[in-house]
CSV table of N, CA and C in Angstrom, one decimal:
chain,number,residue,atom,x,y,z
A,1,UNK,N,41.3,96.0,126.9
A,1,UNK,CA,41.5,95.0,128.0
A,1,UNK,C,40.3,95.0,128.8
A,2,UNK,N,40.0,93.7,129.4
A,2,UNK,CA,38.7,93.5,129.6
A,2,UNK,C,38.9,93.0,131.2
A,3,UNK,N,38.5,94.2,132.1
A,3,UNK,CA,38.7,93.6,133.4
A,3,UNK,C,37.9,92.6,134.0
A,4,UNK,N,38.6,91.4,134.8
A,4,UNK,CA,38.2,90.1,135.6
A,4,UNK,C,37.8,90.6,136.7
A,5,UNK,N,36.1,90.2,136.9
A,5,UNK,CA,34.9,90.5,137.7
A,5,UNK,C,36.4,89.9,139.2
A,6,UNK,N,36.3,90.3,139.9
A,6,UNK,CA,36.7,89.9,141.4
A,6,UNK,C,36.1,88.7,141.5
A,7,UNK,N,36.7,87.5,142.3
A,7,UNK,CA,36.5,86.7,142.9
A,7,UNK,C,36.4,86.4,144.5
A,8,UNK,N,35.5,86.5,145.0
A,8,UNK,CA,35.4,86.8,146.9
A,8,UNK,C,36.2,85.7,147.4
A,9,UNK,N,37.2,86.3,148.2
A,9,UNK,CA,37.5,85.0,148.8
A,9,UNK,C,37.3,84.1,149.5
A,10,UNK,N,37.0,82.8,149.9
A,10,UNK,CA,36.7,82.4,150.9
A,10,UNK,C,36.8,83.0,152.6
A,11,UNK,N,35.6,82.4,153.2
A,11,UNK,CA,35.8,83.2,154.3
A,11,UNK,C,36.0,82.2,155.2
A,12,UNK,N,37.1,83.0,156.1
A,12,UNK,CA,38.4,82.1,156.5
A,12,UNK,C,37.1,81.1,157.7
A,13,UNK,N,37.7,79.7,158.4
A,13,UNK,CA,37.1,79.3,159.2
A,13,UNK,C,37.1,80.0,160.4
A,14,UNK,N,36.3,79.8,161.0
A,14,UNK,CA,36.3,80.2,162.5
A,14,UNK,C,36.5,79.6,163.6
A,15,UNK,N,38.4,79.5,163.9
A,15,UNK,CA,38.7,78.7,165.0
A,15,UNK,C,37.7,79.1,166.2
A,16,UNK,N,37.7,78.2,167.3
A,16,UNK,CA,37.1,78.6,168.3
A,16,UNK,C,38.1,78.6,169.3
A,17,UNK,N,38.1,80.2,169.6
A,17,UNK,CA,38.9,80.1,171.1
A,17,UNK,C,39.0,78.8,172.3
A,18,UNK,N,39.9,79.4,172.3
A,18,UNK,CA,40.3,78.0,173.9
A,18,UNK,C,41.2,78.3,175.0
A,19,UNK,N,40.3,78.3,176.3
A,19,UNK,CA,40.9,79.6,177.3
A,19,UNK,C,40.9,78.3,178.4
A,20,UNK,N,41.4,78.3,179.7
A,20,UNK,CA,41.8,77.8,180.7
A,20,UNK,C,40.3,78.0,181.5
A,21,UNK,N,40.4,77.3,182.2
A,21,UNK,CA,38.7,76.9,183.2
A,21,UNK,C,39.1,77.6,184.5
A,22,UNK,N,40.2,78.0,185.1
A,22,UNK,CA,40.7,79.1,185.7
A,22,UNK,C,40.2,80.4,185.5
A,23,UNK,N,39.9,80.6,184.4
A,23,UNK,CA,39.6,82.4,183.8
A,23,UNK,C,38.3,82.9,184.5
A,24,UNK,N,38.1,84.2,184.9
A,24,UNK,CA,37.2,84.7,186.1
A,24,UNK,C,36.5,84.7,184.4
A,25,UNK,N,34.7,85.1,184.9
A,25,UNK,CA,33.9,85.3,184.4
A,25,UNK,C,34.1,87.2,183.7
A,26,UNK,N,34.9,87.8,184.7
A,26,UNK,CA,35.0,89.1,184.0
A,26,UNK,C,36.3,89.1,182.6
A,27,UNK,N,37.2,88.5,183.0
A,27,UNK,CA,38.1,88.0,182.1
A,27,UNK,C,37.8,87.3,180.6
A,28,UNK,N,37.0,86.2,180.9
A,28,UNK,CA,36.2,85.7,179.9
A,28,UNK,C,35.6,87.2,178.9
A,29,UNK,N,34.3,87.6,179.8
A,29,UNK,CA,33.8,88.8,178.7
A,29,UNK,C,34.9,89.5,178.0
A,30,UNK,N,35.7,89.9,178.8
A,30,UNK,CA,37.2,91.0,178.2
A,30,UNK,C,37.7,90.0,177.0
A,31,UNK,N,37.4,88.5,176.7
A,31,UNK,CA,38.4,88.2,175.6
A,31,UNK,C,37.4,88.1,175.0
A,32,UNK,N,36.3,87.7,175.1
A,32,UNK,CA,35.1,87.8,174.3
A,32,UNK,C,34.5,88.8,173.2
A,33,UNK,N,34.6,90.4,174.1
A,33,UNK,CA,34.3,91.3,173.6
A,33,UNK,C,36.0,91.7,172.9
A,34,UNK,N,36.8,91.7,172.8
A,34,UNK,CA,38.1,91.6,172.0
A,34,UNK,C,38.2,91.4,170.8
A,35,UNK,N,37.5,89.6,170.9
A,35,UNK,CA,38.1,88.9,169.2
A,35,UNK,C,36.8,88.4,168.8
A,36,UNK,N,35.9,89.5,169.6
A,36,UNK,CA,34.5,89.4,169.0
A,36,UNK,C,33.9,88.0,168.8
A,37,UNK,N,33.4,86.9,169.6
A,37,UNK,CA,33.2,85.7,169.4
A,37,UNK,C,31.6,86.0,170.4
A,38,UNK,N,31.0,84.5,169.8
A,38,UNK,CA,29.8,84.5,170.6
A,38,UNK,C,30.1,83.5,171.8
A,39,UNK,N,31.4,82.5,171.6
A,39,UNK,CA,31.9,81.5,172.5
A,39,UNK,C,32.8,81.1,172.7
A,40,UNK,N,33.5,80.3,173.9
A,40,UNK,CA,34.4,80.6,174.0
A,40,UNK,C,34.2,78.8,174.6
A,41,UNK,N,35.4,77.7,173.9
A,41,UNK,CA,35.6,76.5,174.4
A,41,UNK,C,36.4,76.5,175.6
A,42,UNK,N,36.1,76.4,176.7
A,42,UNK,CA,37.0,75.5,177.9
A,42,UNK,C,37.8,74.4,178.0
A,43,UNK,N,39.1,74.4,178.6
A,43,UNK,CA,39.7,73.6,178.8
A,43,UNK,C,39.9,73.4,179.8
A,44,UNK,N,40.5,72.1,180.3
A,44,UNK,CA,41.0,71.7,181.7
A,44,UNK,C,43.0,72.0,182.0
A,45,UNK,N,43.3,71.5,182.9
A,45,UNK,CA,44.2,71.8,182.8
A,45,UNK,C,45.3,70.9,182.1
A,46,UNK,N,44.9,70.1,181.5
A,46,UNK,CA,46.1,69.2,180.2
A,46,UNK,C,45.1,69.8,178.9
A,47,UNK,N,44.6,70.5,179.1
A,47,UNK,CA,43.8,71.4,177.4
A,47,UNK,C,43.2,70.6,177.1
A,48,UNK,N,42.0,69.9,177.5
A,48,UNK,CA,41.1,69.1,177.2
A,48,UNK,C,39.9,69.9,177.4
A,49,UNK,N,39.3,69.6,176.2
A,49,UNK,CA,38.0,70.6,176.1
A,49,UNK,C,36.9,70.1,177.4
A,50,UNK,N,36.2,70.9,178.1
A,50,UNK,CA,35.8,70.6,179.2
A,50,UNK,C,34.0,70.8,179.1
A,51,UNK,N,34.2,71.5,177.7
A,51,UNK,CA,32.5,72.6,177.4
A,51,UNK,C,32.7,73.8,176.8
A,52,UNK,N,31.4,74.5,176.9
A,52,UNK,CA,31.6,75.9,176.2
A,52,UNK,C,30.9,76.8,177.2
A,53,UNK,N,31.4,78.1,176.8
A,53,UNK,CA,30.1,79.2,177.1
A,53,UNK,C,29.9,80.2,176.4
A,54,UNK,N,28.7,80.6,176.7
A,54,UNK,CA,28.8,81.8,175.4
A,54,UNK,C,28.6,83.0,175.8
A,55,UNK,N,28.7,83.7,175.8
A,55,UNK,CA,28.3,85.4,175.9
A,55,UNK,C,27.0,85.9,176.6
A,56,UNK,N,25.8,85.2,176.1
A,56,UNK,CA,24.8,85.3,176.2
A,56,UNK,C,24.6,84.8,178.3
A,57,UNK,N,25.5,83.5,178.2
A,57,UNK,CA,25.3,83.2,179.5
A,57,UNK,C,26.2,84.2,180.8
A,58,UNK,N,27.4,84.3,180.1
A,58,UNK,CA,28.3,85.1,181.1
A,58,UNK,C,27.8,86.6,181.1
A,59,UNK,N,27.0,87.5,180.4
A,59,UNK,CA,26.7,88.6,180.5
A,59,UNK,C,25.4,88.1,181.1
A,60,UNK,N,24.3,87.2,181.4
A,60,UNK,CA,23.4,87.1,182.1
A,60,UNK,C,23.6,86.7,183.4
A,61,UNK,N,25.1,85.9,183.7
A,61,UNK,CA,25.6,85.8,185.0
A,61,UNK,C,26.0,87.1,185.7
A,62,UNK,N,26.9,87.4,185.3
A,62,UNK,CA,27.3,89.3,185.4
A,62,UNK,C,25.7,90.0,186.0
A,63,UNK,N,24.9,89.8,185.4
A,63,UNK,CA,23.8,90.4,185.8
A,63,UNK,C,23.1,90.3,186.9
A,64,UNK,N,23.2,89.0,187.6
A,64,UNK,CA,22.7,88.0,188.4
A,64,UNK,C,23.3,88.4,189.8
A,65,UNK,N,22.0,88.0,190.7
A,65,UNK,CA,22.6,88.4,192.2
A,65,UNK,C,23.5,87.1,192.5
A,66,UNK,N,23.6,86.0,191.8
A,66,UNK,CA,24.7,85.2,192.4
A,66,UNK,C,26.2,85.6,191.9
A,67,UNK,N,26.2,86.7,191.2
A,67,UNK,CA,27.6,87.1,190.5
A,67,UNK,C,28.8,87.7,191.4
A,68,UNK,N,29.9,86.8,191.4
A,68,UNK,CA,31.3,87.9,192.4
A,68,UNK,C,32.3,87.5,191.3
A,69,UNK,N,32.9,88.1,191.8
A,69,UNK,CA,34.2,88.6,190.4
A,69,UNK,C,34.8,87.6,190.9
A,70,UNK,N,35.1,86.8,191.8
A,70,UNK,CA,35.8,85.4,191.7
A,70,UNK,C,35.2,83.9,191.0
A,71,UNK,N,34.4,84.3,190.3
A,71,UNK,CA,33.7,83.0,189.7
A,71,UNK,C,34.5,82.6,188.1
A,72,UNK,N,34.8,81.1,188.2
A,72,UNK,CA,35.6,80.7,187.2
A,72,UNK,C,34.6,79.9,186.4
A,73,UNK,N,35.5,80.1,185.6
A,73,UNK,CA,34.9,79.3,184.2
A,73,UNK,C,34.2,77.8,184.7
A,74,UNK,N,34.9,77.3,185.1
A,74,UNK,CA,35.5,75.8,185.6
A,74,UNK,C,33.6,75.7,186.7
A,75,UNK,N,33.5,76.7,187.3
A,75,UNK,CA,32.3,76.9,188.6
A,75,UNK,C,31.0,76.6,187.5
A,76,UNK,N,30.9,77.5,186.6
A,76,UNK,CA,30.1,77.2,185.8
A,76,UNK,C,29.6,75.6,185.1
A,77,UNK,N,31.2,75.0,184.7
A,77,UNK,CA,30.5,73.9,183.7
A,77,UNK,C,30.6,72.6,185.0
A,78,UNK,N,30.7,73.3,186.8
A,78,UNK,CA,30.3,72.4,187.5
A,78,UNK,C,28.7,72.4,187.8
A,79,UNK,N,28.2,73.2,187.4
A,79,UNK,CA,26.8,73.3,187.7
A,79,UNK,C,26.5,74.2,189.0
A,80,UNK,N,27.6,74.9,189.4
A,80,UNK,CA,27.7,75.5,191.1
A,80,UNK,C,27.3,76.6,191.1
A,81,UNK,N,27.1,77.7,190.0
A,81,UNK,CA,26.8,78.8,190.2
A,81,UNK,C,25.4,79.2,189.8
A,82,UNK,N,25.2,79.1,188.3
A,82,UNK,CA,23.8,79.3,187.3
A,82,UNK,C,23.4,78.7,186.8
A,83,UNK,N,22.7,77.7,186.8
A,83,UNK,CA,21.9,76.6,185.6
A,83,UNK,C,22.0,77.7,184.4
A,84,UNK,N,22.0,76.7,183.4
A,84,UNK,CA,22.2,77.7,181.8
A,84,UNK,C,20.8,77.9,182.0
A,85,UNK,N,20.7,79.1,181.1
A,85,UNK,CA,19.0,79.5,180.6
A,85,UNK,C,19.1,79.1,179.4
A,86,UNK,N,19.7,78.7,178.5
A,86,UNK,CA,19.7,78.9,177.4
A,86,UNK,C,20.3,77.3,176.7
């Protein structure tokens, strides 16, 4: 009997998270570093995609003297906290 080389499975798509524009910036990283993503889509409050952010920016905000643990998602894609670097 002549064994059948394996066939790889496809690799599955990669939904993109979708979190509330409410979510603090520290919250964000915590789901980030979880389910391992580089980004994370925003929504408003009827779940309408609002923008994105990615890791890169929220761990550069975290870092930043403009950073308090009350900053929302939502502050970001108003332009009120960090212009993106990126």
């Amino acid at each position: 009997m002549t064994a059948t080389p394996a066939i790889p499975a496809a690799a599955p798509k990669e939904i993109p998270l979708r979190v509330n524009d409410d979510m603090t910036v520290e919250v964000a990283l915590a789901v980030m570093a979880g389910a391992r993503v580089e980004y994370l889509t925003v929504c408003d409050g009827d779940d309408e995609s609002t923008g994105s952010v990615s890791l890169v920016r929220l761990a550069d905000l975290r870092e930043s003297a403009a950073y308090t643990d009350r900053i929302q998602l939502r502050d970001l894609l108003d332009g009120g906290v960090l212009a993106p670097s990126h």
